[in-house]
Amino acid sequence: MGKFALVDTHTHLNDDKFSRQEAEVIARAQEAGVTRLINMGDTLASSEKAVELAASYDGVYAGVGIHPEEIYELGTADDEQLAAWTKCTRVVAIGEIGLDYYWEKDEEKRALQRRMFIHQLDLARQLHLPVCVHDREAHGDTMAILKKEGRGISGVMHCFSGSYEMAQELYQLGWYIGVDGPLTYKNAAKLPEIVARFPLERILVETDAPYLAPVPMRGKQNEPAFVRYVAEKVAEIKGIPVEKVAKQTSNNAEELYGI
Ligand code: NI
């Protein structure tokens, strides 16, 4: 293994699938050179778990937020809880938040997702924190909301699945794109071409573990150690050494999340 360090900027060791295995998974990540990782929350319960993990392990950070698949009208109690957690050790983002029109087909519920998204963007602005955004088959509305309601907020479009034009718009907003296992898949479609053309200075590598394991681990339970396969694929596509990808994407994570 080459000498380079990586950051898995989006993972879910707070997921039940990792229950009671967190310490070994973190140890395996560190052995693989993944010296830092950020667990993102989807619900209040998983956000709390992410905060606990960040307090318990060096190099482990947390995002707190409510995912669009967990739809309900957010209230003051949610805001107060999320804000309180952001004062804890190594809590660096509001996330993951956003829109998911793949799983949600009902128009009223999609409208509720949009309200939740805007609500948490407002919270991030008040707390001076970056955001991690989930956008699945909702590119138009996600970008419209970011342009209108995202002023003063930086962030990443995690597990990027948009067009090159969308990536350019994000670049102009000062945002990052996150790439994961799907970059390594045979059916990756336009993503490799986007990664080839998009500046490395705005790319983050992530696993989204326990899902989306990259080739050659595809089909297994994903974990932060596997982010190296994503970084290696970025290096291969761009025709540059993986060490350079590791250094720049780590710098990017430091820049965005202040880690
Ligand atoms: Ni995720």
Short mmCIF file of C-alpha atoms and ligand atoms in Angstrom, two decimals:
data_model
loop_
_atom_site.label_atom_id
_atom_site.label_comp_id
_atom_site.label_asym_id
_atom_site.label_seq_id
_atom_site.Cartn_x
_atom_site.Cartn_y
_atom_site.Cartn_z
CA MET A 1 0.00 0.00 0.00
CA GLY A 2 1.28 3.42 -0.97
CA LYS A 3 1.78 6.06 1.65
CA PHE A 4 -1.24 8.29 1.44
CA ALA A 5 -4.12 9.27 3.69
CA LEU A 6 -7.75 9.54 2.69
CA VAL A 7 -10.90 10.98 4.19
CA ASP A 8 -14.17 9.08 3.75
CA THR A 9 -16.33 12.20 3.70
CA HIS A 10 -19.69 10.44 3.78
CA THR A 11 -20.34 7.21 5.59
CA HIS A 12 -22.84 5.67 8.01
CA LEU A 13 -21.14 3.73 10.79
CA ASN A 14 -24.19 4.95 12.72
CA ASP A 15 -26.23 2.46 10.62
CA ASP A 16 -27.54 -0.62 12.46
CA LYS A 17 -25.58 -2.82 10.04
CA PHE A 18 -22.40 -1.70 11.87
CA SER A 19 -23.83 -2.19 15.32
CA ARG A 20 -21.09 -3.31 17.77
CA GLN A 21 -18.53 -3.51 14.91
CA GLU A 22 -17.68 0.21 14.86
CA ALA A 23 -14.28 -0.15 16.55
CA GLU A 24 -13.05 -2.87 14.16
CA VAL A 25 -14.38 -1.05 11.10
CA ILE A 26 -12.63 2.15 12.19
CA ALA A 27 -9.42 0.17 12.84
CA ARG A 28 -9.60 -1.40 9.37
CA ALA A 29 -10.13 2.05 7.86
CA GLN A 30 -7.04 3.37 9.62
CA GLU A 31 -4.96 0.40 8.47
CA ALA A 32 -6.07 1.17 4.91
CA GLY A 33 -4.92 4.80 5.30
CA VAL A 34 -8.42 6.20 5.79
CA THR A 35 -7.41 8.30 8.74
CA ARG A 36 -10.57 10.41 8.95
CA LEU A 37 -14.23 9.76 8.25
CA ILE A 38 -17.51 11.62 8.58
CA ASN A 39 -20.68 9.81 9.63
CA MET A 40 -23.80 11.50 8.34
CA GLY A 41 -27.13 11.39 10.17
CA ASP A 42 -30.46 10.50 8.52
CA THR A 43 -32.77 10.72 11.52
CA LEU A 44 -32.54 12.17 15.02
CA ALA A 45 -31.54 8.71 16.32
CA SER A 46 -28.79 8.17 13.74
CA SER A 47 -27.58 11.76 14.16
CA GLU A 48 -27.24 11.13 17.89
CA LYS A 49 -25.27 7.95 17.17
CA ALA A 50 -23.00 9.89 14.78
CA VAL A 51 -22.36 12.46 17.52
CA GLU A 52 -21.52 9.68 20.00
CA LEU A 53 -19.09 8.04 17.58
CA ALA A 54 -17.38 11.38 16.92
CA ALA A 55 -16.93 11.89 20.65
CA SER A 56 -15.53 8.37 21.08
CA TYR A 57 -12.98 7.98 18.27
CA ASP A 58 -10.18 10.22 17.02
CA GLY A 59 -10.48 11.03 13.35
CA VAL A 60 -14.24 10.42 13.38
CA TYR A 61 -16.52 13.37 12.63
CA ALA A 62 -20.28 13.78 12.35
CA GLY A 63 -22.99 15.45 10.36
CA VAL A 64 -26.46 15.82 11.87
CA GLY A 65 -29.65 16.15 9.89
CA ILE A 66 -32.89 14.61 8.69
CA HIS A 67 -32.84 12.72 5.39
CA PRO A 68 -35.65 13.29 2.84
CA GLU A 69 -36.86 9.68 3.17
CA GLU A 70 -37.65 10.43 6.82
CA ILE A 71 -40.29 13.01 6.00
CA TYR A 72 -42.14 14.95 8.65
CA GLU A 73 -42.71 18.63 9.40
CA LEU A 74 -39.65 19.79 11.33
CA GLY A 75 -40.34 21.85 14.42
CA THR A 76 -38.56 23.93 17.01
CA ALA A 77 -37.64 20.87 19.07
CA ASP A 78 -35.82 19.36 16.07
CA ASP A 79 -33.97 22.63 15.45
CA GLU A 80 -32.93 22.90 19.07
CA GLN A 81 -31.72 19.30 19.17
CA LEU A 82 -29.76 19.57 15.92
CA ALA A 83 -28.25 22.90 16.98
CA ALA A 84 -27.26 21.49 20.38
CA TRP A 85 -25.43 18.59 18.74
CA THR A 86 -23.48 20.93 16.50
CA LYS A 87 -21.76 22.22 19.66
CA CYS A 88 -20.40 18.72 20.41
CA THR A 89 -16.96 17.35 19.61
CA ARG A 90 -16.15 17.00 15.89
CA VAL A 91 -19.67 17.75 14.60
CA VAL A 92 -18.94 19.52 11.32
CA ALA A 93 -22.03 19.61 9.10
CA ILE A 94 -25.77 19.57 8.66
CA GLY A 95 -26.43 16.40 6.68
CA GLU A 96 -27.56 14.51 5.09
CA ILE A 97 -30.47 16.58 3.84
CA GLY A 98 -32.07 17.04 0.44
CA LEU A 99 -34.66 15.57 -1.92
CA ASP A 100 -35.42 12.01 -3.00
CA TYR A 101 -37.94 11.73 -5.82
CA TYR A 102 -36.86 8.19 -6.61
CA TRP A 103 -38.43 6.77 -3.46
CA GLU A 104 -41.09 9.46 -3.05
CA LYS A 105 -43.64 9.76 -5.86
CA ASP A 106 -46.40 11.58 -3.92
CA GLU A 107 -46.51 15.27 -4.79
CA GLU A 108 -47.60 16.47 -1.34
CA LYS A 109 -44.81 14.52 0.33
CA ARG A 110 -42.31 15.86 -2.18
CA ALA A 111 -43.47 19.37 -1.22
CA LEU A 112 -42.85 18.44 2.42
CA GLN A 113 -39.34 17.25 1.48
CA ARG A 114 -38.70 20.65 -0.10
CA ARG A 115 -39.85 22.44 3.07
CA MET A 116 -37.60 20.22 5.21
CA PHE A 117 -34.67 20.86 2.90
CA ILE A 118 -35.12 24.65 2.98
CA HIS A 119 -35.66 24.51 6.75
CA GLN A 120 -32.34 22.73 7.29
CA LEU A 121 -30.51 25.02 4.87
CA ASP A 122 -31.71 27.91 7.03
CA LEU A 123 -30.47 26.10 10.11
CA ALA A 124 -27.05 25.54 8.52
CA ARG A 125 -26.81 29.22 7.63
CA GLN A 126 -27.65 30.27 11.19
CA LEU A 127 -25.09 27.83 12.57
CA HIS A 128 -22.42 28.73 9.97
CA LEU A 129 -22.05 25.10 8.94
CA PRO A 130 -21.68 23.43 5.54
CA VAL A 131 -24.31 20.99 4.29
CA CYS A 132 -24.20 17.53 2.75
CA VAL A 133 -26.97 17.15 0.18
CA HIS A 134 -28.71 14.00 -1.03
CA ASP A 135 -30.33 14.46 -4.46
CA ARG A 136 -31.89 11.45 -6.14
CA GLU A 137 -33.85 12.10 -9.32
CA ALA A 138 -34.61 15.62 -8.11
CA HIS A 139 -31.86 17.60 -9.85
CA GLY A 140 -34.06 20.48 -11.07
CA ASP A 141 -35.71 21.22 -7.73
CA THR A 142 -32.49 20.66 -5.76
CA MET A 143 -30.58 23.21 -7.85
CA ALA A 144 -33.50 25.68 -7.86
CA ILE A 145 -33.64 25.53 -4.05
CA LEU A 146 -29.87 25.85 -3.65
CA LYS A 147 -29.77 28.92 -5.89
CA LYS A 148 -32.72 30.59 -4.15
CA GLU A 149 -32.29 29.45 -0.54
CA GLY A 150 -28.63 28.43 -0.35
CA ARG A 151 -26.98 31.84 -0.20
CA GLY A 152 -24.05 31.96 2.16
CA ILE A 153 -23.95 28.18 2.51
CA SER A 154 -21.28 25.87 1.17
CA GLY A 155 -21.66 22.17 0.71
CA VAL A 156 -21.33 19.01 -1.29
CA MET A 157 -23.69 17.24 -3.66
CA HIS A 158 -23.09 13.80 -2.27
CA CYS A 159 -23.13 10.70 -4.52
CA PHE A 160 -23.31 13.00 -7.51
CA SER A 161 -25.63 11.74 -10.25
CA GLY A 162 -26.29 14.89 -12.27
CA SER A 163 -25.01 16.18 -15.59
CA TYR A 164 -21.74 17.95 -16.33
CA GLU A 165 -23.73 21.19 -16.64
CA MET A 166 -25.10 20.68 -13.13
CA ALA A 167 -21.58 20.01 -11.84
CA GLN A 168 -20.46 23.28 -13.42
CA GLU A 169 -23.32 25.15 -11.75
CA LEU A 170 -22.26 23.71 -8.41
CA TYR A 171 -18.69 24.75 -9.13
CA GLN A 172 -19.84 28.29 -9.75
CA LEU A 173 -21.71 28.25 -6.44
CA GLY A 174 -18.43 27.23 -4.76
CA TRP A 175 -19.72 23.72 -4.08
CA TYR A 176 -18.17 20.25 -4.26
CA ILE A 177 -19.31 16.98 -5.79
CA GLY A 178 -19.00 13.70 -3.89
CA VAL A 179 -18.14 10.48 -5.73
CA ASP A 180 -18.57 6.95 -4.44
CA GLY A 181 -18.71 3.31 -5.53
CA PRO A 182 -20.92 3.89 -8.59
CA LEU A 183 -17.93 5.57 -10.27
CA THR A 184 -16.33 2.12 -10.44
CA TYR A 185 -19.38 0.35 -11.91
CA LYS A 186 -19.56 -0.77 -15.54
CA ASN A 187 -22.89 1.07 -15.89
CA ALA A 188 -21.48 4.31 -14.42
CA ALA A 189 -22.82 6.13 -17.52
CA LYS A 190 -21.67 9.75 -17.67
CA LEU A 191 -20.00 9.98 -14.25
CA PRO A 192 -16.46 8.99 -15.36
CA GLU A 193 -16.56 11.62 -18.08
CA ILE A 194 -17.72 14.26 -15.58
CA VAL A 195 -14.95 13.29 -13.15
CA ALA A 196 -12.42 13.46 -16.02
CA ARG A 197 -13.41 17.05 -16.82
CA PHE A 198 -14.31 18.40 -13.38
CA PRO A 199 -11.55 20.09 -11.29
CA LEU A 200 -10.04 17.80 -8.63
CA GLU A 201 -10.10 20.84 -6.32
CA ARG A 202 -13.86 20.34 -5.97
CA ILE A 203 -14.13 16.57 -5.68
CA LEU A 204 -14.68 14.66 -2.45
CA VAL A 205 -14.38 10.88 -2.14
CA GLU A 206 -16.90 8.96 -0.06
CA THR A 207 -18.29 5.47 0.47
CA ASP A 208 -21.90 5.95 1.65
CA ALA A 209 -21.24 2.70 3.53
CA PRO A 210 -22.85 0.26 4.22
CA TYR A 211 -24.24 0.64 0.69
CA LEU A 212 -22.71 1.04 -2.79
CA ALA A 213 -19.47 -0.91 -2.27
CA PRO A 214 -17.00 -0.09 -5.05
CA VAL A 215 -15.49 -2.63 -7.45
CA PRO A 216 -13.74 -4.99 -6.54
CA MET A 217 -15.78 -5.17 -3.32
CA ARG A 218 -19.14 -4.75 -5.04
CA GLY A 219 -21.78 -6.95 -3.44
CA LYS A 220 -20.07 -6.90 -0.04
CA GLN A 221 -21.03 -4.64 2.85
CA ASN A 222 -19.28 -1.37 2.10
CA GLU A 223 -17.04 0.24 4.74
CA PRO A 224 -14.77 3.32 4.96
CA ALA A 225 -11.59 1.33 4.16
CA PHE A 226 -12.98 0.84 0.65
CA VAL A 227 -12.85 4.56 -0.18
CA ARG A 228 -9.36 3.87 -1.55
CA TYR A 229 -10.95 2.09 -4.54
CA VAL A 230 -12.92 5.24 -5.30
CA ALA A 231 -9.77 7.38 -5.04
CA GLU A 232 -7.88 4.92 -7.26
CA LYS A 233 -10.64 5.13 -9.87
CA VAL A 234 -10.54 8.94 -9.81
CA ALA A 235 -6.76 8.75 -10.31
CA GLU A 236 -7.12 6.29 -13.19
CA ILE A 237 -9.76 8.42 -14.92
CA LYS A 238 -7.72 11.61 -14.53
CA GLY A 239 -4.43 9.90 -15.37
CA ILE A 240 -2.72 11.13 -12.21
CA PRO A 241 -1.13 9.35 -9.21
CA VAL A 242 -3.52 8.25 -6.48
CA GLU A 243 -1.28 10.09 -3.98
CA LYS A 244 -2.25 13.34 -5.66
CA VAL A 245 -5.95 12.45 -5.49
CA ALA A 246 -5.54 11.58 -1.81
CA LYS A 247 -3.78 14.83 -0.97
CA GLN A 248 -6.13 17.09 -2.89
CA THR A 249 -9.38 15.42 -1.80
CA SER A 250 -8.15 15.51 1.81
CA ASN A 251 -7.43 19.23 1.42
CA ASN A 252 -10.92 19.65 -0.03
CA ALA A 253 -12.49 17.91 2.96
CA GLU A 254 -10.47 20.12 5.31
CA GLU A 255 -11.55 23.21 3.41
CA LEU A 256 -15.26 22.37 3.31
CA TYR A 257 -15.71 20.82 6.73
CA GLY A 258 -12.97 22.56 8.69
CA ILE A 259 -11.65 19.19 9.86
NI NI B 1 -25.67 8.68 2.81
#
